[in-house]
Tab-separated table of C-alpha atoms in Angstrom:
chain	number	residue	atom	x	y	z
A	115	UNK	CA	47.372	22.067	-2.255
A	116	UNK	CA	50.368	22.827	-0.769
A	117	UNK	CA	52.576	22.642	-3.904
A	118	UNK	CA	49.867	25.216	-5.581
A	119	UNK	CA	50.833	27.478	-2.240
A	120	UNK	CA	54.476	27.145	-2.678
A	121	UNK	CA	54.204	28.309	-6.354
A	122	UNK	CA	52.301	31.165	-5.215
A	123	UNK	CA	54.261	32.205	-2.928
A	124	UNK	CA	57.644	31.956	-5.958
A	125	UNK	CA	55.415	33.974	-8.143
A	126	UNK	CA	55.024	37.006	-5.375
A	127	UNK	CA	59.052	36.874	-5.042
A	128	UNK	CA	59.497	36.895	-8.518
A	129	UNK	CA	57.684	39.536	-8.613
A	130	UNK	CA	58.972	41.729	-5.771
A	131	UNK	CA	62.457	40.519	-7.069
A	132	UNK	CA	62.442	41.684	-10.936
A	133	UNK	CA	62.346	45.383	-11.772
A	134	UNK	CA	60.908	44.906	-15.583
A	135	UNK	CA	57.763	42.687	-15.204
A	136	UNK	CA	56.057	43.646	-18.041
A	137	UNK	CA	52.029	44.241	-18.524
A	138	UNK	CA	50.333	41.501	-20.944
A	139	UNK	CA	47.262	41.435	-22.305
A	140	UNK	CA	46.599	37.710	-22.107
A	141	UNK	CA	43.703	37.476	-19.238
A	142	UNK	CA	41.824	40.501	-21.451
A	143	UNK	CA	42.434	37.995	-24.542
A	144	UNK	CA	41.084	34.987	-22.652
A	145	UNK	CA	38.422	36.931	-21.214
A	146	UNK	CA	37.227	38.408	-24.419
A	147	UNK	CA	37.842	34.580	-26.141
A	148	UNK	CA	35.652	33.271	-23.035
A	149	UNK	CA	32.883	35.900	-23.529
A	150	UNK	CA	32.689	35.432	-27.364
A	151	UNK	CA	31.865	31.751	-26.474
A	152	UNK	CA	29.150	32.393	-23.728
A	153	UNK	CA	27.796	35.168	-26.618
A	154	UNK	CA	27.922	33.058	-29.406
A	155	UNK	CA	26.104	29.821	-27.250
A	156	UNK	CA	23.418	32.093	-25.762
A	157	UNK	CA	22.423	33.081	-29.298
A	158	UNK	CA	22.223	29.723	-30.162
A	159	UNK	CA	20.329	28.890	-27.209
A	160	UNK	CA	17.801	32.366	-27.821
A	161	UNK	CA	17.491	31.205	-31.403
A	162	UNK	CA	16.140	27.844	-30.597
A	163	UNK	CA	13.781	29.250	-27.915
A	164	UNK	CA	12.153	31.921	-30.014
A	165	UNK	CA	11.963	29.349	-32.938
A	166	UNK	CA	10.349	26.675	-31.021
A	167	UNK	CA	8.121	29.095	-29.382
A	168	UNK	CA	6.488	30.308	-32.458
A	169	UNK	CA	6.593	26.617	-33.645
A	170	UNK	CA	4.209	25.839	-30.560
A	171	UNK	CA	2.170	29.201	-30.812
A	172	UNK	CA	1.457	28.280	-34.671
A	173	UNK	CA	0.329	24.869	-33.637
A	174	UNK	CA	-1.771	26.179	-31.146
A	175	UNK	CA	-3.182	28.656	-34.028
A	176	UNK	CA	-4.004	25.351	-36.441
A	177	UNK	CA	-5.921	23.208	-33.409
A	178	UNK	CA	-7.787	26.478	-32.500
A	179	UNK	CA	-8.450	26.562	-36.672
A	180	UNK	CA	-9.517	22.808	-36.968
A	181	UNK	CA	-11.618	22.806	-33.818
A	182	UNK	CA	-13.725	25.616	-35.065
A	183	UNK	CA	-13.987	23.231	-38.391
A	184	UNK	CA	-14.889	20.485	-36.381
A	185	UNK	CA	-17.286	22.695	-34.534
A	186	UNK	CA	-19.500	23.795	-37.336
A	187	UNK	CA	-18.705	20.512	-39.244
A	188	UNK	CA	-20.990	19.075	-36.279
A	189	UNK	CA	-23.229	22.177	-36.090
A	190	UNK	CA	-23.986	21.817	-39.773
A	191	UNK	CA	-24.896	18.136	-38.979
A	192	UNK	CA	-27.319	18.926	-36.464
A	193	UNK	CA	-29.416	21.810	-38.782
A	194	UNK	CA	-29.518	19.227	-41.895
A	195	UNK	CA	-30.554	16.682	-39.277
A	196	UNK	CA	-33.573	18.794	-37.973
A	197	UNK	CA	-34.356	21.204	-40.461
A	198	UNK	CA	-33.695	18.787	-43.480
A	199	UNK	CA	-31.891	20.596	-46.830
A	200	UNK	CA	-32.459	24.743	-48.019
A	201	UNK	CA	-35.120	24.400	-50.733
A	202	UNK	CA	-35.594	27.122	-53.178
A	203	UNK	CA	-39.340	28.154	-54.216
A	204	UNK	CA	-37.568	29.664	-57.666
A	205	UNK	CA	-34.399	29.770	-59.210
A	206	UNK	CA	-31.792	32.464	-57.685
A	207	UNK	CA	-30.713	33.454	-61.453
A	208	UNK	CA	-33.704	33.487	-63.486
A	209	UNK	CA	-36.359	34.076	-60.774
A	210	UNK	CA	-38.467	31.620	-62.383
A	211	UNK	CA	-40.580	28.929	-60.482
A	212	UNK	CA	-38.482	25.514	-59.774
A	213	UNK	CA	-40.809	22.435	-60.796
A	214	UNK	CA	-41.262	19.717	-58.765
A	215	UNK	CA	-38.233	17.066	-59.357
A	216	UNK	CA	-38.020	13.359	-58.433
A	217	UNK	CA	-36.383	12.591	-55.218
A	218	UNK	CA	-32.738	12.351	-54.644
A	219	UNK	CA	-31.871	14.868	-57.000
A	220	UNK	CA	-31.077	18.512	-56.503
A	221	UNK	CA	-34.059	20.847	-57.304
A	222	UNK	CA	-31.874	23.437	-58.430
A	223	UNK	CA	-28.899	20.976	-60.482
A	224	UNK	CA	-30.914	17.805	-61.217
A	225	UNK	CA	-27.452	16.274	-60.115
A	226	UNK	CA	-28.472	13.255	-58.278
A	227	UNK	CA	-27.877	12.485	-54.393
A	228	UNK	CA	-27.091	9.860	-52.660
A	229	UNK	CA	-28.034	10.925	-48.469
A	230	UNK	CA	-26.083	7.875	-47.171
A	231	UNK	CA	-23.162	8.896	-49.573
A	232	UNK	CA	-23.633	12.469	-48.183
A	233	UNK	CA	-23.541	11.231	-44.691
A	234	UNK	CA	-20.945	9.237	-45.153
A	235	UNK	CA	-18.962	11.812	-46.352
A	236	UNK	CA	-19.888	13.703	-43.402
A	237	UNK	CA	-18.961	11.548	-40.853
A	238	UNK	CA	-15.534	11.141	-42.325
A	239	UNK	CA	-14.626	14.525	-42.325
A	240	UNK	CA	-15.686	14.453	-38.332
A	241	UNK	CA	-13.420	11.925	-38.170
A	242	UNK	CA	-10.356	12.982	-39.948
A	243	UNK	CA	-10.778	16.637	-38.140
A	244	UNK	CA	-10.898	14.601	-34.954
A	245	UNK	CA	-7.579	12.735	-35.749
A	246	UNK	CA	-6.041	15.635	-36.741
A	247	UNK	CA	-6.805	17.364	-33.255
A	248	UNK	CA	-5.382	14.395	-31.501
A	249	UNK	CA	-2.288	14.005	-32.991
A	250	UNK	CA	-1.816	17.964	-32.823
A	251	UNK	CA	-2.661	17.746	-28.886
A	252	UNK	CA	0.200	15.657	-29.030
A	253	UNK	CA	2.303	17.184	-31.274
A	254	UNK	CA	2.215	20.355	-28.699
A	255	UNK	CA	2.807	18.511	-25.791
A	256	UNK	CA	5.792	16.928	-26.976
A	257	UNK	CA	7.079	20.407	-28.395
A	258	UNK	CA	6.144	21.746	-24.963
A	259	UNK	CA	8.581	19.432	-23.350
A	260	UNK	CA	11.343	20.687	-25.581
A	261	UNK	CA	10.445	24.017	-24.792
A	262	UNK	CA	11.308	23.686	-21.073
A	263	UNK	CA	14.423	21.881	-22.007
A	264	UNK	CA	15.475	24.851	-24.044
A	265	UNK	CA	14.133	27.335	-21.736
A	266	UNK	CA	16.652	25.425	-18.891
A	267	UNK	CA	19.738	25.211	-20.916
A	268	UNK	CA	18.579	29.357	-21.999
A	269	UNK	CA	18.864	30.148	-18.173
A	270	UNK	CA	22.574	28.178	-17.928
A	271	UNK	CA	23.774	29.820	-20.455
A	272	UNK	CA	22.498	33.405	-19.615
A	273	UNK	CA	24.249	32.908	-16.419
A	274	UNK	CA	27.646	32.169	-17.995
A	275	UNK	CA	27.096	34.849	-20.067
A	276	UNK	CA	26.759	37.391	-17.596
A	277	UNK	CA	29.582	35.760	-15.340
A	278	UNK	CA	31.980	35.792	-18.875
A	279	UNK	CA	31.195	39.732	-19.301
A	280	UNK	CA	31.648	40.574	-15.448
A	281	UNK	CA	34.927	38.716	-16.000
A	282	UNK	CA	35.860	40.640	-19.041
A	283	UNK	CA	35.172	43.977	-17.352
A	284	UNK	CA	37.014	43.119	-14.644
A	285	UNK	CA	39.870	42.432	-16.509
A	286	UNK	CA	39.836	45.402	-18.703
A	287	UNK	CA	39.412	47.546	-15.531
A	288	UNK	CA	43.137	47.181	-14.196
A	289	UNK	CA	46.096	46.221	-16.119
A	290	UNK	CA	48.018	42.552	-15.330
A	291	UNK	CA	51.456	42.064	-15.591
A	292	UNK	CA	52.778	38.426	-16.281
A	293	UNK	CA	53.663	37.871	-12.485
A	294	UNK	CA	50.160	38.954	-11.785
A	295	UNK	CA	48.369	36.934	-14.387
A	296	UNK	CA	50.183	34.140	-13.225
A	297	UNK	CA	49.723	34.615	-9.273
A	298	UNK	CA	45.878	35.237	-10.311
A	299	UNK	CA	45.719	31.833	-12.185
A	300	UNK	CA	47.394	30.213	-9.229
A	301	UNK	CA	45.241	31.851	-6.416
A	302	UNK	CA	42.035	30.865	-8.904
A	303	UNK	CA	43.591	27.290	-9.063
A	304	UNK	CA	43.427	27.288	-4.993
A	305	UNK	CA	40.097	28.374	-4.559
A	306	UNK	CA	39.296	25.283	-7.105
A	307	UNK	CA	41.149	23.226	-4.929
A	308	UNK	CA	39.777	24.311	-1.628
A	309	UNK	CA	36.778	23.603	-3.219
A	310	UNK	CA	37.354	20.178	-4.376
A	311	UNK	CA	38.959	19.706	-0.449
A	312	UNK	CA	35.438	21.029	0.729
A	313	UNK	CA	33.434	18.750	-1.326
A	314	UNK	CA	35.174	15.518	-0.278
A	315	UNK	CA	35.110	16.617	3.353
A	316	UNK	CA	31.314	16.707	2.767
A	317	UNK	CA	31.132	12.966	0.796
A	318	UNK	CA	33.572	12.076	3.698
A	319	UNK	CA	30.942	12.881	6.046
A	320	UNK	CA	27.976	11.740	4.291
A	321	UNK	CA	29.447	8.418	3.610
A	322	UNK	CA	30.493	7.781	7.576
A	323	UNK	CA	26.602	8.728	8.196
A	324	UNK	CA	25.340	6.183	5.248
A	325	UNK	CA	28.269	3.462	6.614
A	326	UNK	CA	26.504	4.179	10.481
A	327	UNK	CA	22.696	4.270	9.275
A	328	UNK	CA	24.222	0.854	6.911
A	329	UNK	CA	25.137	-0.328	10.344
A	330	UNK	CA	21.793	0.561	12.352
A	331	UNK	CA	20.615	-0.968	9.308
A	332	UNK	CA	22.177	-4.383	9.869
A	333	UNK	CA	21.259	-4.308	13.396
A	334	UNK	CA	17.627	-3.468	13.363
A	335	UNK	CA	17.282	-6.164	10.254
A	336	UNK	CA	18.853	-8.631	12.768
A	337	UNK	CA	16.514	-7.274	15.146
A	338	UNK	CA	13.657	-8.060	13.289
A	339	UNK	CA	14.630	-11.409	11.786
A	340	UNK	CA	15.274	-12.587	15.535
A	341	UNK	CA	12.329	-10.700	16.311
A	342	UNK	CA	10.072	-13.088	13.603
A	343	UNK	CA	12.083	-16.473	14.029
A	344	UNK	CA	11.288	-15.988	18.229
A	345	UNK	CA	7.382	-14.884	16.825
A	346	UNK	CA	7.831	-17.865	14.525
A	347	UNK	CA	8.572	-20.235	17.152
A	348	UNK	CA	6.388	-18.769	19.884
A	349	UNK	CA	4.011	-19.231	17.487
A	350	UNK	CA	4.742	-23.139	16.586
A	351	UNK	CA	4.758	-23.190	20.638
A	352	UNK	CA	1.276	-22.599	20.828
A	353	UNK	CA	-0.113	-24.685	18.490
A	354	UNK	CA	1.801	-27.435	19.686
A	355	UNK	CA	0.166	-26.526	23.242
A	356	UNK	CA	-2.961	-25.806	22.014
A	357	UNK	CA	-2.892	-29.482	20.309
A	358	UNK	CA	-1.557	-31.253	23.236
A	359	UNK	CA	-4.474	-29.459	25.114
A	360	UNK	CA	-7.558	-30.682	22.717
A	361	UNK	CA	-5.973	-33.982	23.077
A	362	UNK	CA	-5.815	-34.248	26.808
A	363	UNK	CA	-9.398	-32.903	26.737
A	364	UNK	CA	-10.073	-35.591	23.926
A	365	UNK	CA	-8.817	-38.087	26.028
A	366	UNK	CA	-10.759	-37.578	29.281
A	367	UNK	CA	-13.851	-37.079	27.259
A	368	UNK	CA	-12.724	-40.981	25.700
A	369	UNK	CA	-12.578	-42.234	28.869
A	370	UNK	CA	-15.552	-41.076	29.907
A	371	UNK	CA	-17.549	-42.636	27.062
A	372	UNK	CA	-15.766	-45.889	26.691
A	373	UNK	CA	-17.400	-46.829	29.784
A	374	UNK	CA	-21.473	-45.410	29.217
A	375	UNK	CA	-23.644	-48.261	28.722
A	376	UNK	CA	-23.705	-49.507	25.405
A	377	UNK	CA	-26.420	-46.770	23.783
A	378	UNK	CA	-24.291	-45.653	21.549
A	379	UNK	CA	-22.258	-46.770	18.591
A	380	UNK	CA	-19.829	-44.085	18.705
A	381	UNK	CA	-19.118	-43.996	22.348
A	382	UNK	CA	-18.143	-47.324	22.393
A	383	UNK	CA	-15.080	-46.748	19.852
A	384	UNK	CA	-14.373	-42.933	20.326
A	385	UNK	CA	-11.489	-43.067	17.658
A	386	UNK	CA	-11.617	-39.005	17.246
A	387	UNK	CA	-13.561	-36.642	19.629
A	388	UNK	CA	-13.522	-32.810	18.423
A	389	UNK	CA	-14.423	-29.738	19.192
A	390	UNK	CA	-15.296	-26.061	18.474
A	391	UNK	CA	-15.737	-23.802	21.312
A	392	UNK	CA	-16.818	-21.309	18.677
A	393	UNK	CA	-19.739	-23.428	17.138
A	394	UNK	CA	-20.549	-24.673	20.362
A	395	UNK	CA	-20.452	-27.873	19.101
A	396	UNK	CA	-19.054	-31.598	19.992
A	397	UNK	CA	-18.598	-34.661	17.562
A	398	UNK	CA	-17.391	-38.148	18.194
A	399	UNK	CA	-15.781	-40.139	14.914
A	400	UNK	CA	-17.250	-37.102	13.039
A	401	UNK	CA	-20.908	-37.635	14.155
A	402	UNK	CA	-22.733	-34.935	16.747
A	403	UNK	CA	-26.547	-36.627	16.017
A	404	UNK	CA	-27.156	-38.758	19.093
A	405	UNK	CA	-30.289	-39.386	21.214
A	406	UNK	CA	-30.849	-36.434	23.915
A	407	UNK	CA	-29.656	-38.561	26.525
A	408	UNK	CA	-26.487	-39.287	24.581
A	409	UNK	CA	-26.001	-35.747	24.254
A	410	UNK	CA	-26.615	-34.794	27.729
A	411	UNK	CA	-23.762	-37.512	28.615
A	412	UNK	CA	-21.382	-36.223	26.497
A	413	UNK	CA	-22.082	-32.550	27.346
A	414	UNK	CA	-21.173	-33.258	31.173
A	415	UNK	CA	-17.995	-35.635	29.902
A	416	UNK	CA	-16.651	-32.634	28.537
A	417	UNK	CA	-17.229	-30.195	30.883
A	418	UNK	CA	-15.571	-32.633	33.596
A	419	UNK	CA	-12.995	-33.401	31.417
A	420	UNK	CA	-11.714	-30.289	30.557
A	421	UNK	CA	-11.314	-30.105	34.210
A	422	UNK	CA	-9.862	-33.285	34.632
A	423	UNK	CA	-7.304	-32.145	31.849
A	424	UNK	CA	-6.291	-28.786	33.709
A	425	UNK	CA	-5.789	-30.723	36.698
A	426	UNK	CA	-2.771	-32.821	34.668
A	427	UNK	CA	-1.100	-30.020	32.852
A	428	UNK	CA	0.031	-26.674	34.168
A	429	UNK	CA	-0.269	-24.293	30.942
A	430	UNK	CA	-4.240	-24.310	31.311
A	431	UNK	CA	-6.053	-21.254	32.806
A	432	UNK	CA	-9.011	-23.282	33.172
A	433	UNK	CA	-9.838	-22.942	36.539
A	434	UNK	CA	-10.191	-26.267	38.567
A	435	UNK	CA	-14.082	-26.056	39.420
A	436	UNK	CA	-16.375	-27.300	37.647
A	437	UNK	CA	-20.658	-26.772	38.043
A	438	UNK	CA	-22.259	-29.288	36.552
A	439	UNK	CA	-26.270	-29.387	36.159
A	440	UNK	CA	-26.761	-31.711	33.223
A	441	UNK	CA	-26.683	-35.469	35.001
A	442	UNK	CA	-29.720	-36.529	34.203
A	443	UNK	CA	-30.955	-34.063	31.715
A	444	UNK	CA	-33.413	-35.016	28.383
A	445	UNK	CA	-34.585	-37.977	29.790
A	446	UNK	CA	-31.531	-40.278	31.068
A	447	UNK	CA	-32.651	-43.281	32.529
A	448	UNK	CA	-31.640	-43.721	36.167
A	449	UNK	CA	-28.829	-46.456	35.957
A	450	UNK	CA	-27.172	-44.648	33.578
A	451	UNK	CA	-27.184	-41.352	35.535
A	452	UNK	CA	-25.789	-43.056	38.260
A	453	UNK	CA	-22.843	-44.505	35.755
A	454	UNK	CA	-22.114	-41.306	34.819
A	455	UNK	CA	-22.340	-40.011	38.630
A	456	UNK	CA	-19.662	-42.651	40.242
A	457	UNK	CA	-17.282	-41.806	37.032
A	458	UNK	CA	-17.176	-38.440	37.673
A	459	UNK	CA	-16.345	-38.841	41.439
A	460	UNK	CA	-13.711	-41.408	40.698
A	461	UNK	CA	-11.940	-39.596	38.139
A	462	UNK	CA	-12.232	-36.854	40.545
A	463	UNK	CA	-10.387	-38.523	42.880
A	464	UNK	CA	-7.884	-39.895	41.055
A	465	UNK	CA	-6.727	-35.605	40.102
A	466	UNK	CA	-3.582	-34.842	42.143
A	467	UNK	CA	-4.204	-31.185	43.146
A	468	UNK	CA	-7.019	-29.324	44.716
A	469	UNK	CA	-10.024	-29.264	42.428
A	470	UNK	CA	-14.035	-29.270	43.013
A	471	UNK	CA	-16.794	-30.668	41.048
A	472	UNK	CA	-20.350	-29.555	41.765
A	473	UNK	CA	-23.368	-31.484	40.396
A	474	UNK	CA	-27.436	-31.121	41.495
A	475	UNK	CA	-29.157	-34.334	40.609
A	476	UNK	CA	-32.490	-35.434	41.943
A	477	UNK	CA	-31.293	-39.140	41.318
A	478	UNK	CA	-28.163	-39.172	42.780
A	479	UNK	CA	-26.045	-42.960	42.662
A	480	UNK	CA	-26.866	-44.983	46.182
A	481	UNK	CA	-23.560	-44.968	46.344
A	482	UNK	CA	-22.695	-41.741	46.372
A	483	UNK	CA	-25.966	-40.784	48.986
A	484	UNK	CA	-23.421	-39.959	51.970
A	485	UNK	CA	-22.249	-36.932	54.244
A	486	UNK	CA	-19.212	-37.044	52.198
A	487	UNK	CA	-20.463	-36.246	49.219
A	488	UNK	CA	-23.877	-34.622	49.692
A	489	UNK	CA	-24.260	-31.108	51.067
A	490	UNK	CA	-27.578	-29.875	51.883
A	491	UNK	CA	-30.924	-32.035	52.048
A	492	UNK	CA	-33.286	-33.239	49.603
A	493	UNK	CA	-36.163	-31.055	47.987
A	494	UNK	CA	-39.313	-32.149	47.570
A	495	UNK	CA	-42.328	-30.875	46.601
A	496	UNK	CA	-43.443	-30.611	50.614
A	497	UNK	CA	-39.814	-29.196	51.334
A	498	UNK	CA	-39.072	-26.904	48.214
A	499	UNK	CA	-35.749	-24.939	48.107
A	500	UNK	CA	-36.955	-22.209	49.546
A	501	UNK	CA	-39.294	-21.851	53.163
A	502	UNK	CA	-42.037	-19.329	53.173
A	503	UNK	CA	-43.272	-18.365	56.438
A	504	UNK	CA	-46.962	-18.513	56.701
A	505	UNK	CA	-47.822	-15.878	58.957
A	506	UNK	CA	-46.030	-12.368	57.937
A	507	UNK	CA	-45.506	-13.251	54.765
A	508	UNK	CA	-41.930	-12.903	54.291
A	509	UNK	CA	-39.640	-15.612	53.034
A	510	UNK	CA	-36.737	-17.413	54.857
């Protein structure tokens, strides 16, 4: 750039400096050479666009021809169909009466006929028509799509056309010495250069935005891979917790059953105790059939020991109550309600933080019959839960 200056600025001394800078002609003769070009390619450019244009408009002319064929090819179909072939009463030359003729043959010609041969015929020339209007759909399509091409490099070279003449009249308008000619080439050379200078400016530019969004790229991918691997492990977290929690609960539900009388199988070896909160449902060693008793048992070991289990660990949001009023449901029999009484109080009592169990049971263990234990009295039929008062009415 600033060699391109310096020249310019020897070229305007040179030319303040000699008295006998002659005029040239050489930027006219360019000019004219540069116009002759942009002429000579936008001819080529208008031939090819009025050629392929009435290329496409005869094409257009054939598929309108061959769709009217097709048209009363299937028209002509449909009348022989339903109104059968023309049949002449008498001859259209003589005028004499036509006598009856065996079938198949034409009552005019006597030239036999063959109908499948005729609708064979028929249906092939539906066919070929049909081909023919496919492949010309195509044919225009494609042709159409050269069209545009030609129509875009038309436009391009209209342009440089009209820039070339400008240029040329321009030229023609004022006369250029060689001093001139040459400062004008060098000034045109700086603009070019300016240009260029412009354009990498703006690539500079763009490529410190792409090289910073690259970066915020790189960080917000790094982001997001921590992002997962912490989601990833938070999520391993949980299922680790959640299993160590179904296997504390597991656990106090085994201990609870290991030491029910002998009624059931199962209870005695609980090798696997599972369960869904979303079924609702409860299996030891795979099996949840058991007597109603058995079920009752093992309804109230779980509920107490997923208690007993958020007493141990921390992460439960259980919270450390449990109401209980199962004990002796379906029909246990009284020593084993009473089993299943004292276990609950001891493993109460073995918990190491502030809990509370609360069970209603009509049979309660003798051993657990005390003040400590008991709250409230005993209801009978005499003494139900509730005391009506006899003489307004009104309960208390």
């Amino acid at each position: 750039m600033t060699e391109v200056d310096q020249k310019i600025v020897h070229a305007e001394e040179e030319q303040l400096a000699s008295s006998e800078d002659q005029f040239t002609l050489k930027l006219q003769k360019q000019a004219y050479e540069g116009f002759e070009k942009s002429q000579e390619n936008l001819t080529i450019q208008r031939l090819q666009r009025d050629s392929l244009a009435f290329n496409i408009a005869d094409l257009r002319n054939y598929f309108r021809s061959i769709q009217a064929k097709l048209a009363d090819l299937k028209n002509s179909q449909t009348v022989q169909e339903t109104l059968g072939s023309v049949v002449f009463e008498t001859c259209p030359a003589c005028l004499e009466p036509i006598l009856d003729v065996p079938e198949h043959v034409c009552h005019l010609c006597k030239t036999p006929i063959q109908p499948e041969k005729q609708r064979d015929q028929m249906v092939s020339m539906i066919n070929e028509l049909a081909l023919q209007i496919r492949d010309t759909e195509t044919i225009i399509a494609r042709k159409t799509e050269e069209l545009d091409t030609v129509n875009e490099r038309f436009g391009a070279a209209t342009f440089k056309w009209e820039r070339a003449s400008r240029n040329l009249a321009e030229v023609r308008s004022r006369p250029t010495s060689e001093s001139q000619a040459k400062i004008r080439e060098l000034q045109s050379r700086r603009g070019y250069l300016e240009r260029q200078i412009e354009e990498q400016d703006r690539n500079a530019a763009i490529a410190n935005k792409v090289g910073e969004i690259s970066q915020k790229k790189g960080q917000i991918s790094t982001l997001i891979q921590k992002l997962k691997d912490e989601n990833t492990a938070f999520e391993t977290a949980v299922e680790k917790r959640i299993a160590s929690a179904y296997t504390a609960i597991s656990d106090e539900v085994k201990s609870f059953l290991k030491r029910d009388f002998p009624r059931e199988k199962e209870f005695q070896q609980p090798d696997s105790v599972q369960f869904d909160f979303g079924a609702n449902k409860i299996s030891v060693n795979g099996s949840s059939y058991f007597s109603a008793s058995s079920r009752a048992f093992l309804k109230t070991s779980f509920i107490v020991g997923f208690l007993m289990a958020a007493t141990k660990h921390g992460f439960f949001r259980h919270f450390r109550i449990a109401l209980v009023d199962t004990i002796e449901d379906k029909g246990m029999e009284d020593l084993r309600s009473h089993n299943l009484q004292n276990l609950v109080v001891e493993r109460s009592n073995e918990a190491g933080v502030e809990h509370q169990v609360i069970f209603a049971t009509s049979k309660i263990s003798p051993d657990l019959d005390t003040d400590e234990f008991v709250v409230g009295r005993y209801y009978t039929e005499a003494e139900p839960t509730l005391n009506f008062s006899t003489g307004s009415g009104r309960a208390v």
